[in-house]
Tab-separated table of C-alpha atoms in Angstrom:
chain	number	residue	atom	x	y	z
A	165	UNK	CA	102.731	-107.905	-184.884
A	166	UNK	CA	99.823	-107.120	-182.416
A	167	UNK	CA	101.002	-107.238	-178.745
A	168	UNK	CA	99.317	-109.430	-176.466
A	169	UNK	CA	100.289	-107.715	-172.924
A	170	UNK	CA	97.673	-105.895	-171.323
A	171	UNK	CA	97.772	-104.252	-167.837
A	172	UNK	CA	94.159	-105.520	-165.949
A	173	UNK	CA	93.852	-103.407	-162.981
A	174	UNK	CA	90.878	-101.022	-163.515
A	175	UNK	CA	91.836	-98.311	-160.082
A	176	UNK	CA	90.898	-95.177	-161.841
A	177	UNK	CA	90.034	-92.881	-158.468
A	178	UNK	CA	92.664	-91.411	-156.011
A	179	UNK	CA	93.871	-93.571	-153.362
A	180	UNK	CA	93.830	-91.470	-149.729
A	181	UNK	CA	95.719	-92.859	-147.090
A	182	UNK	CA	96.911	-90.893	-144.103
A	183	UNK	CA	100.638	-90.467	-143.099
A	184	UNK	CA	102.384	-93.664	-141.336
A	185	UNK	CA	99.791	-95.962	-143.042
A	186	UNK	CA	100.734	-98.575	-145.673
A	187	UNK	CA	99.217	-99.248	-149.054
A	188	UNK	CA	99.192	-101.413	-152.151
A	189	UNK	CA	99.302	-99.790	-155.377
A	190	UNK	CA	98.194	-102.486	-157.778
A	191	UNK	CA	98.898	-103.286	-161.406
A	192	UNK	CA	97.961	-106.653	-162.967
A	193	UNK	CA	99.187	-108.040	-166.476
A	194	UNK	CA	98.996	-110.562	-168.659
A	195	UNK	CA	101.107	-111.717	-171.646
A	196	UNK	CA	100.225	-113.144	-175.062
A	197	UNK	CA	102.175	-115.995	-176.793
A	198	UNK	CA	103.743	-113.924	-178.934
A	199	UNK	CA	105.299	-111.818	-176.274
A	200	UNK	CA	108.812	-113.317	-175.953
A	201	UNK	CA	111.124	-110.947	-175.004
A	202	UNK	CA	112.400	-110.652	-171.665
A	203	UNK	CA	110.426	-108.869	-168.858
A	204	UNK	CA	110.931	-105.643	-167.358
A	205	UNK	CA	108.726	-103.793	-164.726
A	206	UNK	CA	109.171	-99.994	-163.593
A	207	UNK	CA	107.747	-97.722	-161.364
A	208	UNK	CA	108.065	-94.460	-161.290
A	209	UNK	CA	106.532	-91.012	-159.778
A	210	UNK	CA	106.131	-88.902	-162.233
A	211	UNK	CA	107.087	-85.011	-161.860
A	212	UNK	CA	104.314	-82.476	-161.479
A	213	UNK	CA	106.208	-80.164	-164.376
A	214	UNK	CA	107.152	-81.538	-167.025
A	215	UNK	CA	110.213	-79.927	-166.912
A	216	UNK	CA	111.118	-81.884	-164.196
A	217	UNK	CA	112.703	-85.447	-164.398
A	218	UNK	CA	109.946	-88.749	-163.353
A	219	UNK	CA	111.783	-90.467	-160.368
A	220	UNK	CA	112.050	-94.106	-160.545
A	221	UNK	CA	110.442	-95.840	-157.676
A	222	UNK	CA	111.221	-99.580	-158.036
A	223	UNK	CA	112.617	-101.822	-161.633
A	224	UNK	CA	112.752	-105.244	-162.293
A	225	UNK	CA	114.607	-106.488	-164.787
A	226	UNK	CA	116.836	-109.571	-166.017
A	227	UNK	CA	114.678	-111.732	-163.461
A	228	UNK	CA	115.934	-109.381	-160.746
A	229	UNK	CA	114.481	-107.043	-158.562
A	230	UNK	CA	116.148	-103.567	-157.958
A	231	UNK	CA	114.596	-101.635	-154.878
A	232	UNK	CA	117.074	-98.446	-153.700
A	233	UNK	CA	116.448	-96.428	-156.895
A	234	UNK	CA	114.568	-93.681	-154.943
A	235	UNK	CA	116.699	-92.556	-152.078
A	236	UNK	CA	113.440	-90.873	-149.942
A	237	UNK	CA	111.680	-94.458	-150.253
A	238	UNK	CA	114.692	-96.476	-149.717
A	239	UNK	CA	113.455	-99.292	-147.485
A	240	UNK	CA	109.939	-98.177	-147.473
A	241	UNK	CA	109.164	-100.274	-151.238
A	242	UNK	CA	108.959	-103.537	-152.093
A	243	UNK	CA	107.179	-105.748	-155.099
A	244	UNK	CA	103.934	-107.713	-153.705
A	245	UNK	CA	104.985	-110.729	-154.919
A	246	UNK	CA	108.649	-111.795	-154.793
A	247	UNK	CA	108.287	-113.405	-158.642
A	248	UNK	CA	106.499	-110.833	-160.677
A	249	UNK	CA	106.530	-112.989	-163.669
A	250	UNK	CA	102.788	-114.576	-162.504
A	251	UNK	CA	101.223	-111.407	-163.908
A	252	UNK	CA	101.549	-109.599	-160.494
A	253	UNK	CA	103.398	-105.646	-160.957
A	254	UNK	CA	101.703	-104.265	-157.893
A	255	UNK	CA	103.753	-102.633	-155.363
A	256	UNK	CA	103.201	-101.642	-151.397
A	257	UNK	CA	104.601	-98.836	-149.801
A	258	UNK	CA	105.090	-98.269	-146.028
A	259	UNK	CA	105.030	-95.493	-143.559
A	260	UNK	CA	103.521	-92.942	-145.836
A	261	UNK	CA	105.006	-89.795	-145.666
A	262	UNK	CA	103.027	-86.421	-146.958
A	263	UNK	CA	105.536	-86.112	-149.783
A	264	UNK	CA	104.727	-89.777	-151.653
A	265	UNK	CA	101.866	-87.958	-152.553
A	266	UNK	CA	101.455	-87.409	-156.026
A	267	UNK	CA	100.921	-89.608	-159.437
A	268	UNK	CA	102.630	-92.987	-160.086
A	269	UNK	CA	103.171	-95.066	-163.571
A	270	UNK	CA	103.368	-98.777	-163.779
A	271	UNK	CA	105.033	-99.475	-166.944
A	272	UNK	CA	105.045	-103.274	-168.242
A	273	UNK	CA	107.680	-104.385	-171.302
A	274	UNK	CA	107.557	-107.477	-172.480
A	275	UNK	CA	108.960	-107.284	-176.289
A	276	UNK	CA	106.733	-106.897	-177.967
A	277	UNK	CA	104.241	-106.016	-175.793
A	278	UNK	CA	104.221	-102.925	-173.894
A	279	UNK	CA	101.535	-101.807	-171.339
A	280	UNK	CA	101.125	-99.147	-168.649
A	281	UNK	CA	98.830	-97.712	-165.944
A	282	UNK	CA	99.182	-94.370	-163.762
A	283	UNK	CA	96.740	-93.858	-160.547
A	284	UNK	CA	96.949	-91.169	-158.026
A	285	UNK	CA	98.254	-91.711	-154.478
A	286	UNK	CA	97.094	-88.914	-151.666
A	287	UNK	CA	98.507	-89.223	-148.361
A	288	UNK	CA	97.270	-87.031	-145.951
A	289	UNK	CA	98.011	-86.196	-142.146
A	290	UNK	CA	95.332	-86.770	-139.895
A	291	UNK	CA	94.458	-83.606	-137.345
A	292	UNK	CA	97.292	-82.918	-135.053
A	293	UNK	CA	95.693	-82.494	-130.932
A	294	UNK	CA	93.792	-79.805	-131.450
A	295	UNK	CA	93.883	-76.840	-128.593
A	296	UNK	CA	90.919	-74.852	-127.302
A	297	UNK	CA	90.965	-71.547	-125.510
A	298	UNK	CA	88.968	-67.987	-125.166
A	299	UNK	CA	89.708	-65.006	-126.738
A	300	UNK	CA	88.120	-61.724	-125.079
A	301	UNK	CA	86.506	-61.214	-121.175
A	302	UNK	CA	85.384	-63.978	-119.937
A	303	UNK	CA	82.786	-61.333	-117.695
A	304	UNK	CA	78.811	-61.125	-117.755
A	305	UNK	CA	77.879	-59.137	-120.851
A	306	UNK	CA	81.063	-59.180	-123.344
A	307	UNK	CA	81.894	-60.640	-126.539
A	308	UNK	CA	83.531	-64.048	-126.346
A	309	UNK	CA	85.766	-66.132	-128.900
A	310	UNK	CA	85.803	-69.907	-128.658
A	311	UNK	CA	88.632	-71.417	-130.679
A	312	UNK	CA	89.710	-74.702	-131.651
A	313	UNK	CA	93.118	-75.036	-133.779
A	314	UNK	CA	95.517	-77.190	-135.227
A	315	UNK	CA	98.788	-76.931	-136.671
A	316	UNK	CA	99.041	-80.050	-138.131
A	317	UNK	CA	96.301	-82.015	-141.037
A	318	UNK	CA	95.768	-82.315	-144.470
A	319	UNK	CA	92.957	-80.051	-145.564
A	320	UNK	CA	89.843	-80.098	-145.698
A	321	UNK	CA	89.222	-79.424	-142.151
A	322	UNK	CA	86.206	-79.851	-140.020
A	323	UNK	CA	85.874	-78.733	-136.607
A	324	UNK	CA	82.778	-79.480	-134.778
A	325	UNK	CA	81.764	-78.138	-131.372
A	326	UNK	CA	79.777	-79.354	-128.659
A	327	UNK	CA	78.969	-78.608	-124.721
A	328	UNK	CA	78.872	-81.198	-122.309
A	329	UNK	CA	77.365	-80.541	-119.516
A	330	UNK	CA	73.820	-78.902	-118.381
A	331	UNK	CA	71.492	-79.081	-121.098
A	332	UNK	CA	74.277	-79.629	-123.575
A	333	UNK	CA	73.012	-76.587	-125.785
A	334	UNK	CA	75.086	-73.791	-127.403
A	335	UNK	CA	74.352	-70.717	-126.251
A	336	UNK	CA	71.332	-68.866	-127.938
A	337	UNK	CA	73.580	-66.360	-128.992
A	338	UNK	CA	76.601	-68.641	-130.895
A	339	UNK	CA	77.790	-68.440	-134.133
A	340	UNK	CA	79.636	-71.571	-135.237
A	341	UNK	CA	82.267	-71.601	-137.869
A	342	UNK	CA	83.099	-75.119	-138.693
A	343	UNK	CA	85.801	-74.134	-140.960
A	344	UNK	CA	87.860	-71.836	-138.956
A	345	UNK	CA	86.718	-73.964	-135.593
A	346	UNK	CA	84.929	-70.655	-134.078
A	347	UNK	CA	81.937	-69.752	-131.793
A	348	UNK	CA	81.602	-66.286	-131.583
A	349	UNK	CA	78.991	-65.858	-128.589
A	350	UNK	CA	77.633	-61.969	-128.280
A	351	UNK	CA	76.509	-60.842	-124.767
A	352	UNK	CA	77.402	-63.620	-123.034
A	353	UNK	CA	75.480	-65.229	-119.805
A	354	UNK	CA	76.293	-66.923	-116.865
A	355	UNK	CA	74.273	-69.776	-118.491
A	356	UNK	CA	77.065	-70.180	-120.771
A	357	UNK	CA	79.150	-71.484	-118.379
A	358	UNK	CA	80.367	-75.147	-118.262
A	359	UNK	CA	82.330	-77.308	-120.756
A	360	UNK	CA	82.913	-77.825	-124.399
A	361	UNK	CA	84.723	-80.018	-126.520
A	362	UNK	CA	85.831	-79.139	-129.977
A	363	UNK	CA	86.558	-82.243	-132.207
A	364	UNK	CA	88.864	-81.693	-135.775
A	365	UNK	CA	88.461	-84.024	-137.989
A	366	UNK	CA	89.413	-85.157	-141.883
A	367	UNK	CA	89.238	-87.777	-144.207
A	368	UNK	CA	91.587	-89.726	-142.361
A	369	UNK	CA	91.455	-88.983	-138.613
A	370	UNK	CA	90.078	-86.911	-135.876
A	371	UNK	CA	91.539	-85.511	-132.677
A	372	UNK	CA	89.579	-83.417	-129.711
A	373	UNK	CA	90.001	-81.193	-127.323
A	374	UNK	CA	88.477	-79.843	-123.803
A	375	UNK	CA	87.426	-76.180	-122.779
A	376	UNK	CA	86.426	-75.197	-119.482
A	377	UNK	CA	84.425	-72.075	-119.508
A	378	UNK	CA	83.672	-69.972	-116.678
A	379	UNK	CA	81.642	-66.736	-116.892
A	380	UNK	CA	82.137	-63.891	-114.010
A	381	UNK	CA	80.207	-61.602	-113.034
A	382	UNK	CA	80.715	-58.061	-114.341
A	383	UNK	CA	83.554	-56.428	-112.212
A	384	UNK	CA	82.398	-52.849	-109.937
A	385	UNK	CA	84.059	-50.517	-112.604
A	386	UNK	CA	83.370	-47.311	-109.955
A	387	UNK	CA	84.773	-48.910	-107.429
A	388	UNK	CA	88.234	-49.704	-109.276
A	389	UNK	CA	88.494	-46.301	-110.589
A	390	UNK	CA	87.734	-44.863	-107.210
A	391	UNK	CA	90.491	-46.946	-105.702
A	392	UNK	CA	92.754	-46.056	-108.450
A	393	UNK	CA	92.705	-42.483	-107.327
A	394	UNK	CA	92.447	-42.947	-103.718
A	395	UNK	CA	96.012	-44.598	-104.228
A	396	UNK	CA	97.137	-41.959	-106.445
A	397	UNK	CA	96.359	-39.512	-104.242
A	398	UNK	CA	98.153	-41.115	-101.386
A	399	UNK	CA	100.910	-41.575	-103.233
A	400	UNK	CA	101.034	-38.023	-104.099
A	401	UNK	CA	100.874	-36.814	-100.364
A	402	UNK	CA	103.574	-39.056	-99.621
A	403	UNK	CA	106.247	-37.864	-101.824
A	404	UNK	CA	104.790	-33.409	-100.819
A	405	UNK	CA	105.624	-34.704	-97.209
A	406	UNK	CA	108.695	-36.203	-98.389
A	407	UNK	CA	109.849	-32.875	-100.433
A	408	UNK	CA	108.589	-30.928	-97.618
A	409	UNK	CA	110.847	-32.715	-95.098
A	410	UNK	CA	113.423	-32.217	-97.124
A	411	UNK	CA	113.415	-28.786	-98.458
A	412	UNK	CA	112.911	-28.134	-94.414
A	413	UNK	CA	115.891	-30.021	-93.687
A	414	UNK	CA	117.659	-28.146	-96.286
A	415	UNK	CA	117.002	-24.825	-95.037
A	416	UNK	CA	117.521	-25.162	-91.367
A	417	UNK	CA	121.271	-26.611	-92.079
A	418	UNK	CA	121.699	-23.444	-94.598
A	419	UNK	CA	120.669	-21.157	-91.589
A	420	UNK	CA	122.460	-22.875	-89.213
A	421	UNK	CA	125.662	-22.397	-91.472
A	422	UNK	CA	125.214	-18.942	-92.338
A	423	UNK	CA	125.119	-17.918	-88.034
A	424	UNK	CA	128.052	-19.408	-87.828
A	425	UNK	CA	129.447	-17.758	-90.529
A	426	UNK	CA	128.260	-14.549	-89.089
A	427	UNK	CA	129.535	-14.896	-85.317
A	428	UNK	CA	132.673	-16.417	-86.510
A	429	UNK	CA	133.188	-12.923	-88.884
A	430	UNK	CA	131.606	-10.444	-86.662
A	431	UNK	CA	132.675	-10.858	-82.864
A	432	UNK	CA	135.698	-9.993	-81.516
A	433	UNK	CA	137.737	-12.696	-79.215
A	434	UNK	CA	137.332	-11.406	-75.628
A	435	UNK	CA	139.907	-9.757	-73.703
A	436	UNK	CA	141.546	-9.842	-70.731
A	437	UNK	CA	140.657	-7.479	-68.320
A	438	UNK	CA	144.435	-6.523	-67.301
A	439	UNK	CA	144.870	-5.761	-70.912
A	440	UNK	CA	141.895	-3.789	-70.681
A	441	UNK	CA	142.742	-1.872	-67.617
A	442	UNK	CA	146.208	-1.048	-69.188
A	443	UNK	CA	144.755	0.190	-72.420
A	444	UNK	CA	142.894	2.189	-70.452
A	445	UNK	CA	145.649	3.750	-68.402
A	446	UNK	CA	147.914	4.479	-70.681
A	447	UNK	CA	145.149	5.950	-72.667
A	448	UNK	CA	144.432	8.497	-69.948
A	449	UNK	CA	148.036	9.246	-69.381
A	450	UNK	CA	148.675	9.812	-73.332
A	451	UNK	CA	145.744	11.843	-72.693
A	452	UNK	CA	146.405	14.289	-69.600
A	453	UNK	CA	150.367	14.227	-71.316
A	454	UNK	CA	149.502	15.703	-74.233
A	455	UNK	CA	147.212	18.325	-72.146
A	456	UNK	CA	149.962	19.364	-70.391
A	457	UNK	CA	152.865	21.943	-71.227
A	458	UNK	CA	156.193	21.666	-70.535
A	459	UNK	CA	155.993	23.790	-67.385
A	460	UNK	CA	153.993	21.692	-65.267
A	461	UNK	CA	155.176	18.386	-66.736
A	462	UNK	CA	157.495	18.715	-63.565
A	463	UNK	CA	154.776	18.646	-61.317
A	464	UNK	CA	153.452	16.211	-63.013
A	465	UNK	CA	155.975	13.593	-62.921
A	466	UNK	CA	154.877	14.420	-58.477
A	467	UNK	CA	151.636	12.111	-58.890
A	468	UNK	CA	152.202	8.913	-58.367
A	469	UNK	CA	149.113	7.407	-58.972
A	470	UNK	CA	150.118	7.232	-62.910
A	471	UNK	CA	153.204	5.397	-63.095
A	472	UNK	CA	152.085	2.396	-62.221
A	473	UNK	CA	149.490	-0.579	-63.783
A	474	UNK	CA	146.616	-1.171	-61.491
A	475	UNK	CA	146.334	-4.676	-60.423
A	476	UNK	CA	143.812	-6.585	-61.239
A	477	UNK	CA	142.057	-6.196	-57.378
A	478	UNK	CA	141.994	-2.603	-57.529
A	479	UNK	CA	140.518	-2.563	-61.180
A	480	UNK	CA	137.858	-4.615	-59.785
A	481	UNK	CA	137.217	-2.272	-56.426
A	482	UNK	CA	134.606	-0.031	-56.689
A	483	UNK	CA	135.258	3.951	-56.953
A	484	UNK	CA	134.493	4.313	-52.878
A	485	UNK	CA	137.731	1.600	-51.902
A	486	UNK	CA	140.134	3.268	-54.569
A	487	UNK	CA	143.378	4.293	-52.506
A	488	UNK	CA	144.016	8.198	-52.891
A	489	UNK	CA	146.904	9.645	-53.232
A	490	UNK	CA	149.641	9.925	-51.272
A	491	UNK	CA	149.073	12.792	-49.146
A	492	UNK	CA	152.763	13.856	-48.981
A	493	UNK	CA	152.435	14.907	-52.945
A	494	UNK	CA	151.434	18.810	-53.115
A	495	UNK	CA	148.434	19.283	-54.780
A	496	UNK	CA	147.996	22.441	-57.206
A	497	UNK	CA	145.186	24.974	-57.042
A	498	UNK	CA	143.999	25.455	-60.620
A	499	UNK	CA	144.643	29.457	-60.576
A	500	UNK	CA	148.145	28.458	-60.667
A	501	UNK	CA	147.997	26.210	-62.788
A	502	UNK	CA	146.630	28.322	-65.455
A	503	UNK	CA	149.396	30.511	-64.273
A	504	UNK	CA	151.913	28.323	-65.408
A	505	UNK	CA	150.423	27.773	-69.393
A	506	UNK	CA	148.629	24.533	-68.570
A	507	UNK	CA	145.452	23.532	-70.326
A	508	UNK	CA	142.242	22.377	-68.203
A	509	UNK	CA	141.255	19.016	-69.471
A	510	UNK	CA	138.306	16.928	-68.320
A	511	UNK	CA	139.157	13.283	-67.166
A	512	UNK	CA	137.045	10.674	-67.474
A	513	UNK	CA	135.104	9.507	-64.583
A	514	UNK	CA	134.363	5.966	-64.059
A	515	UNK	CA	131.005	4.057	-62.646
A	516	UNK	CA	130.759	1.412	-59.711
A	517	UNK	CA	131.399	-1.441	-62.164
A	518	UNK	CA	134.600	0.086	-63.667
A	519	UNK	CA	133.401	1.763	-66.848
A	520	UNK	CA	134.100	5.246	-68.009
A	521	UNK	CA	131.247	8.107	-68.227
């Protein structure tokens, strides 16, 4: 038997719609007489391998529509017409994502006709805001970068700039790149100055976005450096005076140390002068005793002066107030004493201030 369904819709091109935006893919039929069986409809999205399994969209069958097939466009598809038995398949889908993109089937069964139609669907995201800036010194004389990106939007790309203000021309010395959104500007000018807007645009949308440029003068290169070492310099005097300080500090407490050291090693403690008077007596009488023999020890033992310790007020009189002896106590011509086996020994004289000579 020859089949009298035929799908009508003629779409052959792409459909391009951007994200969030709704469309209508459409498929129109019509039935012959001898078509009696009962009517089913399917959509489906068919894989881009074939290894891959086609997803069904949307069926109707047994005069009843089923809609939750496809769990990412759950709620998002419905049939155009509530009764799709007037010859009307088509479909609309809302809020477009970027992955409905890709190539659908409408697929018509009417026993014994069967009919189908596939037609491509391209959803693309518009440009994302867009953001300008400057790469390299914005100064008299350098290179400059003016960029314009976007991280969101289906490609192709365009980005278009423009200035402003003043005369509203690029500089003389811009390169435009409308693909990558540059403007490389070489040796720039103060005439460069002012503002620019950059606008990125597809198929579907367009966003913009404002620069500000401002071009300095160059900066005094000599002057910087010569500052730089001024400061160095300082700094480097600081921290000698510093180390000086303290290596100075250092030193003078080491000295100060080591004197004590010395004068608490090397002097004597003082001593009395009664001890010093008594050392001294008994010194002289160990001295004339041991001169003597044992002949004239006798005569001797007559001085009195000896056998007794100065005090401290005679030590201290001078040679002219000492007391003499006793005048009742013989004295002995030398002659005789050599006589009698002694031995002359010198005694010590002593100074006005007490000391011996």
């Amino acid at each position: 038997l020859v089949s009298g369904l035929e799908i009508t819709t003629t779409q052959v091109t792409p459909l391009e719609k951007a994200s969030g935006q709704s469309v209508k893919l459409d498929c129109q039929f019509t039935v012959g007489p001898e078509d009696s069986g009962p009517l089913d409809i399917e959509w489906s999205l068919l894989a881009a391998d074939n290894q891959k399994e086609d997803k069904v969209v949307i069926l109707y069958s047994g005069d009843r529509v089923y809609e939750d097939y496809y769990e990412p466009m759950k709620g998002r598809v419905h049939f155009n017409t509530p009764d799709p038995k007037s010859g009307d398949a088509s479909i609309n889908l809302t809020g477009l994502k970027s992955t409905d993109s890709g190539t659908y089937q409408c697929k018509v069964k009417k026993a014994p006709g069967i009919g189908s139609r596939k037609m491509q669907l391209i959803v693309m995201v518009r440009p994302s805001k867009p953001r300008c800036f400057t790469e390299g010194t914005t100064e008299e004389g350098k290179n400059i970068v003016l960029r314009c990106t976007t991280t969101e939007g289906t490609k192709p790309m365009q980005y278009n700039w423009e200035k402003t203000t003043d005369n509203k021309l690029l500089p003389a010395s811009a390169v435009l790149d409308p693909v990558e959104g540059t403007i490389n500007v070489r040796n720039v000018s103060a005439s460069a100055s002012g503002t620019y807007r950059c606008v990125a645009s597809n198929r579907v949308g367009s966003e913009e976005c404002i620069l500000h440029l401002q071009v300095t003068p160059p900066r005094n290169t000599a002057g910087i450096i010569a500052g730089s070492i001024i400061a160095v310099l300082l700094i480097l005097i600081l921290l000698a005076i510093i180390l000086f300080c303290f290596c100075r500090s250092r030193k003078r407490k080491k000295y100060e140390k080591e004197i004590c050291n010395e004068i608490r090693e090397d002097v004597p403690p003082p001593k009395s002068r009664i001890s010093s008077a008594r050392s001294f007596t008994i010194g002289s009488q160990r001295s004339s005793l041991g001169s003597m023999s044992p002949s004239n020890l006798h005569e001797y033992a007559l001085k009195p002066q000896y056998d007794k310790i100065p005090s401290s007020e005679e030590y201290d009189r001078p040679p002219s107030q000492v007391p003499l002896p006793h005048p009742s106590v013989p004295r002995i011509a030398g002659p005789n004493l050599s006589r009698m086996g002694a031995v002359p020994v010198m005694t010590p004289a002593q100074n006005r201030d007490g000391s011996i000579v």
